[in-house]
mmCIF file of C-alpha atoms in Angstrom:
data_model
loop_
_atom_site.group_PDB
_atom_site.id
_atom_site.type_symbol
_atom_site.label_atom_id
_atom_site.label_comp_id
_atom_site.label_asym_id
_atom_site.label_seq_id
_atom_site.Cartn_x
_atom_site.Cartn_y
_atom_site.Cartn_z
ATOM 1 C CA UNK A 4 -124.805 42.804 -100.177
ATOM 2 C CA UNK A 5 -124.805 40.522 -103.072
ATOM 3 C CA UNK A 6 -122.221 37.576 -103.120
ATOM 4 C CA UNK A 7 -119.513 37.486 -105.364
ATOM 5 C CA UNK A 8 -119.445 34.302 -107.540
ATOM 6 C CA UNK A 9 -116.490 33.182 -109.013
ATOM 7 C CA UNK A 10 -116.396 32.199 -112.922
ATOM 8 C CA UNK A 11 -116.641 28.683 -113.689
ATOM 9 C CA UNK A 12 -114.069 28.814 -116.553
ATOM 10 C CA UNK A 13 -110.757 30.499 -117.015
ATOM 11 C CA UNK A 14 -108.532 31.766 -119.900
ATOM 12 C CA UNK A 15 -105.362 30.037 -119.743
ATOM 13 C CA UNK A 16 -102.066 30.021 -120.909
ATOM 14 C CA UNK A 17 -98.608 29.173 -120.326
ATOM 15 C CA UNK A 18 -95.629 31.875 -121.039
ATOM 16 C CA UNK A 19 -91.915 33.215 -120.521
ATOM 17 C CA UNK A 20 -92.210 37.070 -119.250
ATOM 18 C CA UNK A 21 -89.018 39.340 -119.723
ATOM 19 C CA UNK A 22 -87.062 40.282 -116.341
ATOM 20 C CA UNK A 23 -88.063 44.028 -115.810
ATOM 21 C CA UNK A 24 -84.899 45.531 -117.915
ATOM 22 C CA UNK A 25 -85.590 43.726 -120.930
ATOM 23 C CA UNK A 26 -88.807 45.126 -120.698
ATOM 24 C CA UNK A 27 -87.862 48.654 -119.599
ATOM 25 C CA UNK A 28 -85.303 48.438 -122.670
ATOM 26 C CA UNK A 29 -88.093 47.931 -125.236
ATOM 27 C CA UNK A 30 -90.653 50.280 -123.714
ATOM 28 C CA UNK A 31 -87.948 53.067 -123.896
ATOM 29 C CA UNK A 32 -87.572 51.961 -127.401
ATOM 30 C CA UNK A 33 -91.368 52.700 -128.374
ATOM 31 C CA UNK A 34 -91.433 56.293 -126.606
ATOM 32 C CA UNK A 35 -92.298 57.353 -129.910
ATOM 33 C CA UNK A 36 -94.473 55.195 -130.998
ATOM 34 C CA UNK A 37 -96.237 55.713 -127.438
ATOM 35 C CA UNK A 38 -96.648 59.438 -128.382
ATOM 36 C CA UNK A 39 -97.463 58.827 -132.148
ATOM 37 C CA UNK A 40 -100.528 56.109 -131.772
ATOM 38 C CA UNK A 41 -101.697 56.580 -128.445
ATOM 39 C CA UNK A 42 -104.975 55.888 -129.889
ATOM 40 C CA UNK A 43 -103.942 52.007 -130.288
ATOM 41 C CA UNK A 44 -104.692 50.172 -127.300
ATOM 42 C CA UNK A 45 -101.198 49.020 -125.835
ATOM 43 C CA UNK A 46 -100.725 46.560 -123.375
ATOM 44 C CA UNK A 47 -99.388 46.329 -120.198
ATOM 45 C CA UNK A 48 -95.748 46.189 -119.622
ATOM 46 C CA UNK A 49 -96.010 43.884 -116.418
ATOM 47 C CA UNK A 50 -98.293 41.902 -118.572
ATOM 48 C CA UNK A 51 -95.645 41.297 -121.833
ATOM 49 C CA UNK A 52 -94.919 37.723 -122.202
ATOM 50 C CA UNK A 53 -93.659 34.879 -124.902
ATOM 51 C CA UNK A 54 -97.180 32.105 -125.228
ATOM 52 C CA UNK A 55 -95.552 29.123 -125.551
ATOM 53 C CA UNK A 56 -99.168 27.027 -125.237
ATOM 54 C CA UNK A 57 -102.608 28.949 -125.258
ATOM 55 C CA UNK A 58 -105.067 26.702 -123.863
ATOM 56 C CA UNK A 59 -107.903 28.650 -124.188
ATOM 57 C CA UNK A 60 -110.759 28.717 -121.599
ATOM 58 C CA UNK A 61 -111.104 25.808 -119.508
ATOM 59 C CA UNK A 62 -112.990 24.779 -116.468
ATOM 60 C CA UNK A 63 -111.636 26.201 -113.429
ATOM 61 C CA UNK A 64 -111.013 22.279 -112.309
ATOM 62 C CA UNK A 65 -108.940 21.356 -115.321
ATOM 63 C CA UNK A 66 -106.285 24.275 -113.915
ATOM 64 C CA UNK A 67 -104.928 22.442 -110.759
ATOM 65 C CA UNK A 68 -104.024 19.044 -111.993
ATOM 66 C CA UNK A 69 -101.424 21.446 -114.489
ATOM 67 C CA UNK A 70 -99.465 22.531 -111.723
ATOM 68 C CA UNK A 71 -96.936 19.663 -110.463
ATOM 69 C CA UNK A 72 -96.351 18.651 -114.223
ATOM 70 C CA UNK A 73 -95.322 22.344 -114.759
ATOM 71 C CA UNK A 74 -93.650 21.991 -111.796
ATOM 72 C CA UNK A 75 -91.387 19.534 -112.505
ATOM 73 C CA UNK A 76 -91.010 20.475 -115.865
ATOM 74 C CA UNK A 77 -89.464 23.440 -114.576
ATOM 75 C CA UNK A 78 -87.464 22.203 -112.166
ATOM 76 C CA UNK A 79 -85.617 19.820 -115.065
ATOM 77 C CA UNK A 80 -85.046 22.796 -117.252
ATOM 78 C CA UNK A 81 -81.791 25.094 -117.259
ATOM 79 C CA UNK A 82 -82.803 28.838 -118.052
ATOM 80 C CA UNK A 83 -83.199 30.183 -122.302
ATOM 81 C CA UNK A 84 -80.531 32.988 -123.027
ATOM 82 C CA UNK A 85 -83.304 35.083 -125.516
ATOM 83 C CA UNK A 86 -83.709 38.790 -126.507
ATOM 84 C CA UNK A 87 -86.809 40.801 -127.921
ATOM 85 C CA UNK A 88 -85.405 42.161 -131.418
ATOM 86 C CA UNK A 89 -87.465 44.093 -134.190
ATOM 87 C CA UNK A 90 -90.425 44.464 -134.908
ATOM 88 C CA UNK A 91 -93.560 43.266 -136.916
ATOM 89 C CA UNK A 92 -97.394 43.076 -137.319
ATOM 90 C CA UNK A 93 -99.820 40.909 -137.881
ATOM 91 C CA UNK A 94 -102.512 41.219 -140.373
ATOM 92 C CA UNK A 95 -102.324 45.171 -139.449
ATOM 93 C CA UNK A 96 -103.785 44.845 -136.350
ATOM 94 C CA UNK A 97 -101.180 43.021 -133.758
ATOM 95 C CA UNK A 98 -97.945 44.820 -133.475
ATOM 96 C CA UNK A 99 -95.191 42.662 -131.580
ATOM 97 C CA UNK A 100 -91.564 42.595 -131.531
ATOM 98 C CA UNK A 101 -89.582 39.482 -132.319
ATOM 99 C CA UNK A 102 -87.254 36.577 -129.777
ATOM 100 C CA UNK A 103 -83.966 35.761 -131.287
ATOM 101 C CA UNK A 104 -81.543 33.951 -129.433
ATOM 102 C CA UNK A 105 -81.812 29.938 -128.176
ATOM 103 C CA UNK A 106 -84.952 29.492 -130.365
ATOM 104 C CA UNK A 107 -84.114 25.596 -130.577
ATOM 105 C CA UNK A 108 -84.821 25.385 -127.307
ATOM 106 C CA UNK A 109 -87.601 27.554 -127.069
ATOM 107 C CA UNK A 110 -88.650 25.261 -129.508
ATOM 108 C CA UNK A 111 -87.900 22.455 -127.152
ATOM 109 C CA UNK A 112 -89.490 23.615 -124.646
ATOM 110 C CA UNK A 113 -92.751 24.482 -125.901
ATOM 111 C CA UNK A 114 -93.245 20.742 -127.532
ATOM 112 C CA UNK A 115 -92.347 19.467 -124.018
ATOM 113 C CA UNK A 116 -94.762 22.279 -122.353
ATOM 114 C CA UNK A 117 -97.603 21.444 -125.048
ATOM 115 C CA UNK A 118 -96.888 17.668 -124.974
ATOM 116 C CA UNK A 119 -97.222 17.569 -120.628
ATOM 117 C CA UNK A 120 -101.089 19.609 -121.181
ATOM 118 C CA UNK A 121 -101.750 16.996 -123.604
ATOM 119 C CA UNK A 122 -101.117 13.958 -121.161
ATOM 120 C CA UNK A 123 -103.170 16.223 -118.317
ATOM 121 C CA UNK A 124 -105.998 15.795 -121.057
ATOM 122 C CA UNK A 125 -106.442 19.344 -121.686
ATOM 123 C CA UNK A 126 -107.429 19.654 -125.448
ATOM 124 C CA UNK A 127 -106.299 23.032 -126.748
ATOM 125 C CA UNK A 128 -105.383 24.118 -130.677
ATOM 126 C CA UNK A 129 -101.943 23.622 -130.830
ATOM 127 C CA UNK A 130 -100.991 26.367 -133.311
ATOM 128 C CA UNK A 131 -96.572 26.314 -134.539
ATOM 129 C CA UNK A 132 -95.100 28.563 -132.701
ATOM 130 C CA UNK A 133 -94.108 32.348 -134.011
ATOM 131 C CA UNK A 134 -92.219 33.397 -130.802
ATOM 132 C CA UNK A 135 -93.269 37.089 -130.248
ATOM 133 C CA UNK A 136 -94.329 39.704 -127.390
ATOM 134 C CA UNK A 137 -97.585 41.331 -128.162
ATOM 135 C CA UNK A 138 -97.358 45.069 -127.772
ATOM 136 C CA UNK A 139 -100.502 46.402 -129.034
ATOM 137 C CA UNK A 140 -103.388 46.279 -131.511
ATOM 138 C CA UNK A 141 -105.041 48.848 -133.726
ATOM 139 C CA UNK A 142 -108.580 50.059 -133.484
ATOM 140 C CA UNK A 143 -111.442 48.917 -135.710
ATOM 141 C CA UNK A 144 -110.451 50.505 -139.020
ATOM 142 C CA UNK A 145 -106.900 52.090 -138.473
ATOM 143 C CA UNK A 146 -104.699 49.906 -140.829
ATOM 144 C CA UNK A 147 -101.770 52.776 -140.749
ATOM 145 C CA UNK A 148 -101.144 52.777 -137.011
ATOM 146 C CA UNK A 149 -99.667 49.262 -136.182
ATOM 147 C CA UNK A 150 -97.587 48.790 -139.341
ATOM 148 C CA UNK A 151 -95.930 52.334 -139.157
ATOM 149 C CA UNK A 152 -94.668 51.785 -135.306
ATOM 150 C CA UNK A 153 -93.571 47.935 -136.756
ATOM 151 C CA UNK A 154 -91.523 49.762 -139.264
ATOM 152 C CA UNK A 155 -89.675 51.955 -136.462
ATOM 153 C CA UNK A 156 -89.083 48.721 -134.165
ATOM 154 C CA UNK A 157 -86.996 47.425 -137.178
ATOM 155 C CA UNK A 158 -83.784 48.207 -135.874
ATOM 156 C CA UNK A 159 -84.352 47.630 -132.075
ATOM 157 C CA UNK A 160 -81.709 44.948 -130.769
ATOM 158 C CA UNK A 161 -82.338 44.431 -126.851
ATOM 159 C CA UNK A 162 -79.881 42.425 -124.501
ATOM 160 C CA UNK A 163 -79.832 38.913 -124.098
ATOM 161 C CA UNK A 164 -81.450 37.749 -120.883
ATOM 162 C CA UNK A 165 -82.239 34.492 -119.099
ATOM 163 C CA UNK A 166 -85.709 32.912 -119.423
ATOM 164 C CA UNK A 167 -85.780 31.492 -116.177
ATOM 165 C CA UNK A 168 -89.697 30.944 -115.217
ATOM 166 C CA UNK A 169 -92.264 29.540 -116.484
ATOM 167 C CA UNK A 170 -95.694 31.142 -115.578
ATOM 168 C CA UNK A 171 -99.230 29.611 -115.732
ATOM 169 C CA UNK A 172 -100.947 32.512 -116.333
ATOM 170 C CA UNK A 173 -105.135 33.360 -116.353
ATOM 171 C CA UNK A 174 -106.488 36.466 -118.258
ATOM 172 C CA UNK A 175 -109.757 38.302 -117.582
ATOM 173 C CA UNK A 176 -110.708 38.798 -120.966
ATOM 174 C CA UNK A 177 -114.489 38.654 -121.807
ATOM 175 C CA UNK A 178 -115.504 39.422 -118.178
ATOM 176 C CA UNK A 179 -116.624 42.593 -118.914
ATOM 177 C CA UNK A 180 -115.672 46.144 -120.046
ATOM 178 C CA UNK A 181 -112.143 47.775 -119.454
ATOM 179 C CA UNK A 182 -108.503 46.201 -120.303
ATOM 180 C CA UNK A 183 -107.556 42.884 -120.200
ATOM 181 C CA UNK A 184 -105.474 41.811 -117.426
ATOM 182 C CA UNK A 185 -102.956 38.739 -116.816
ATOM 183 C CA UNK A 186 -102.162 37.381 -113.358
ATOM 184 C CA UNK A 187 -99.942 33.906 -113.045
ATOM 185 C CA UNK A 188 -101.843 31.562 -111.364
ATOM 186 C CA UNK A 189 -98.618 30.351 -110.647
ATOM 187 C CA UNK A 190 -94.843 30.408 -111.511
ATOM 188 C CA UNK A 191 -92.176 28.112 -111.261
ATOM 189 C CA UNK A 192 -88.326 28.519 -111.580
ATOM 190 C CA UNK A 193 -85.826 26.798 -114.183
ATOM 191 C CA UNK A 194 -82.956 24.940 -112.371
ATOM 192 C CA UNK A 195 -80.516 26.980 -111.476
ATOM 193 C CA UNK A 196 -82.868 30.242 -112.733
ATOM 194 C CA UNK A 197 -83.258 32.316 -109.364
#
C-alpha cells in the first residue's frame, strides 16, 4: 500500500461565509440561471464565502502561527450586519453577487485581518477589497453565459444577516483533476456572535 504524503504547501485564505439562509435565499434566486447555464461550472454552496485576505499558497508551517492572532482578533470583534445584493461579473468569466450593508467595517476589518498576517510575516498581494461571493465562472470561450445570469441577479435583495465568524480556510486547488474544494482549517467566533 503506498503511503499517503501530505502537501508541503497550502492555499490559504481568510473569509466571512453566509449562515445557511442567506445562502439558501440566493441559491433559490439563481434556479434559473442553474437551469439556463448549467454548462458554467458553479460552485459550491457550503463553499460561498466573502475573501477578506487571500494569502495564496504558503508552507504548511507558516499556517499555525495564524491561528491565536485570528483568534483574538475575533474574539475583540462584535458581529457585521451584511446582505448579498445583485449581481455582477468580472471580465465575463466570474459571476458573483454583491455585500451591501456595514461595508465600513468590513472595511475595518479586513485592514485589521490583512495588517495581523502582515506582523505573522506572511507576505501575500494585498489587492483593495471588492466585497463579493463568487458564484461561478464561464468555460473557455463562452463570453454570453456569465454576463446574462449577472443581468438577472440585478434585482436580487437578500436579508441582512450577522457576520459572526471568521474562517481560516485551505482550498485544494491545483491538486489534481475534479472541483475545487474549501475546508476551514479553523473558525473562530465574533464576541457575542454564537
Amino acid at each position: 500500500m503506498k503511503e499517503q504524503t501530505q502537501p508541503s504547501t497550502v492555499r490559504v485564505f481568510i473569509a466571512l461565509a453566509p449562515p445557511d439562509d442567506a445562502k439558501d435565499e440566493l441559491a433559490r434566486e439563481l434556479g434559473p440561471a442553474y437551469a439556463a447555464y448549467p454548462r458554467m461550472r458553479w460552485n459550491r454552496i457550503e463553499d460561498w464565502h466573502i475573501t477578506l485576505a487571500f494569502l495564496g499558497e504558503l508552507p504548511v508551517r507558516d499556517v499555525p502561527p495564524l491561528r491565536q492572532p485570528l483568534a483574538d482578533l475575533s474574539a475583540a470583534r462584535r458581529p457585521l450586519r451584511l446582505a448579498l445584493r445583485g449581481g455582477g461579473h468580472f471580465d465575463e468569466r466570474v459571476l458573483w453577487s454583491g455585500v451591501e450593508g456595514d461595508l465600513e467595517g468590513l472595511h475595518l476589518l479586513t485592514a485589521e485581518v490583512r495588517g495581523l498576517v502582515k506582523e505573522c510575516g506572511v507576505d501575500f498581494v494585498d489587492r483593495p477589497l471588492r466585497p463579493h461571493l463568487t458564484l461561478a465562472r464561464s468555460r473557455r470561450g463562452d463570453h454570453v453565459s456569465v454576463p446574462e445570469a449577472a443581468t438577472g441577479l440585478a434585482a436580487f435583495t437578500g436579508g441582512a444577516w450577522p457576520a459572526a465568524r471568521l474562517h481560516l480556510v485551505g482550498s485544494n486547488i491545483g491538486r489534481g483533476p475534479g472541483p475545487i474544494h474549501y475546508r476551514d482549517i479553523e473558525a473562530w467566533d465574533f464576541a457575542g456572535g454564537h
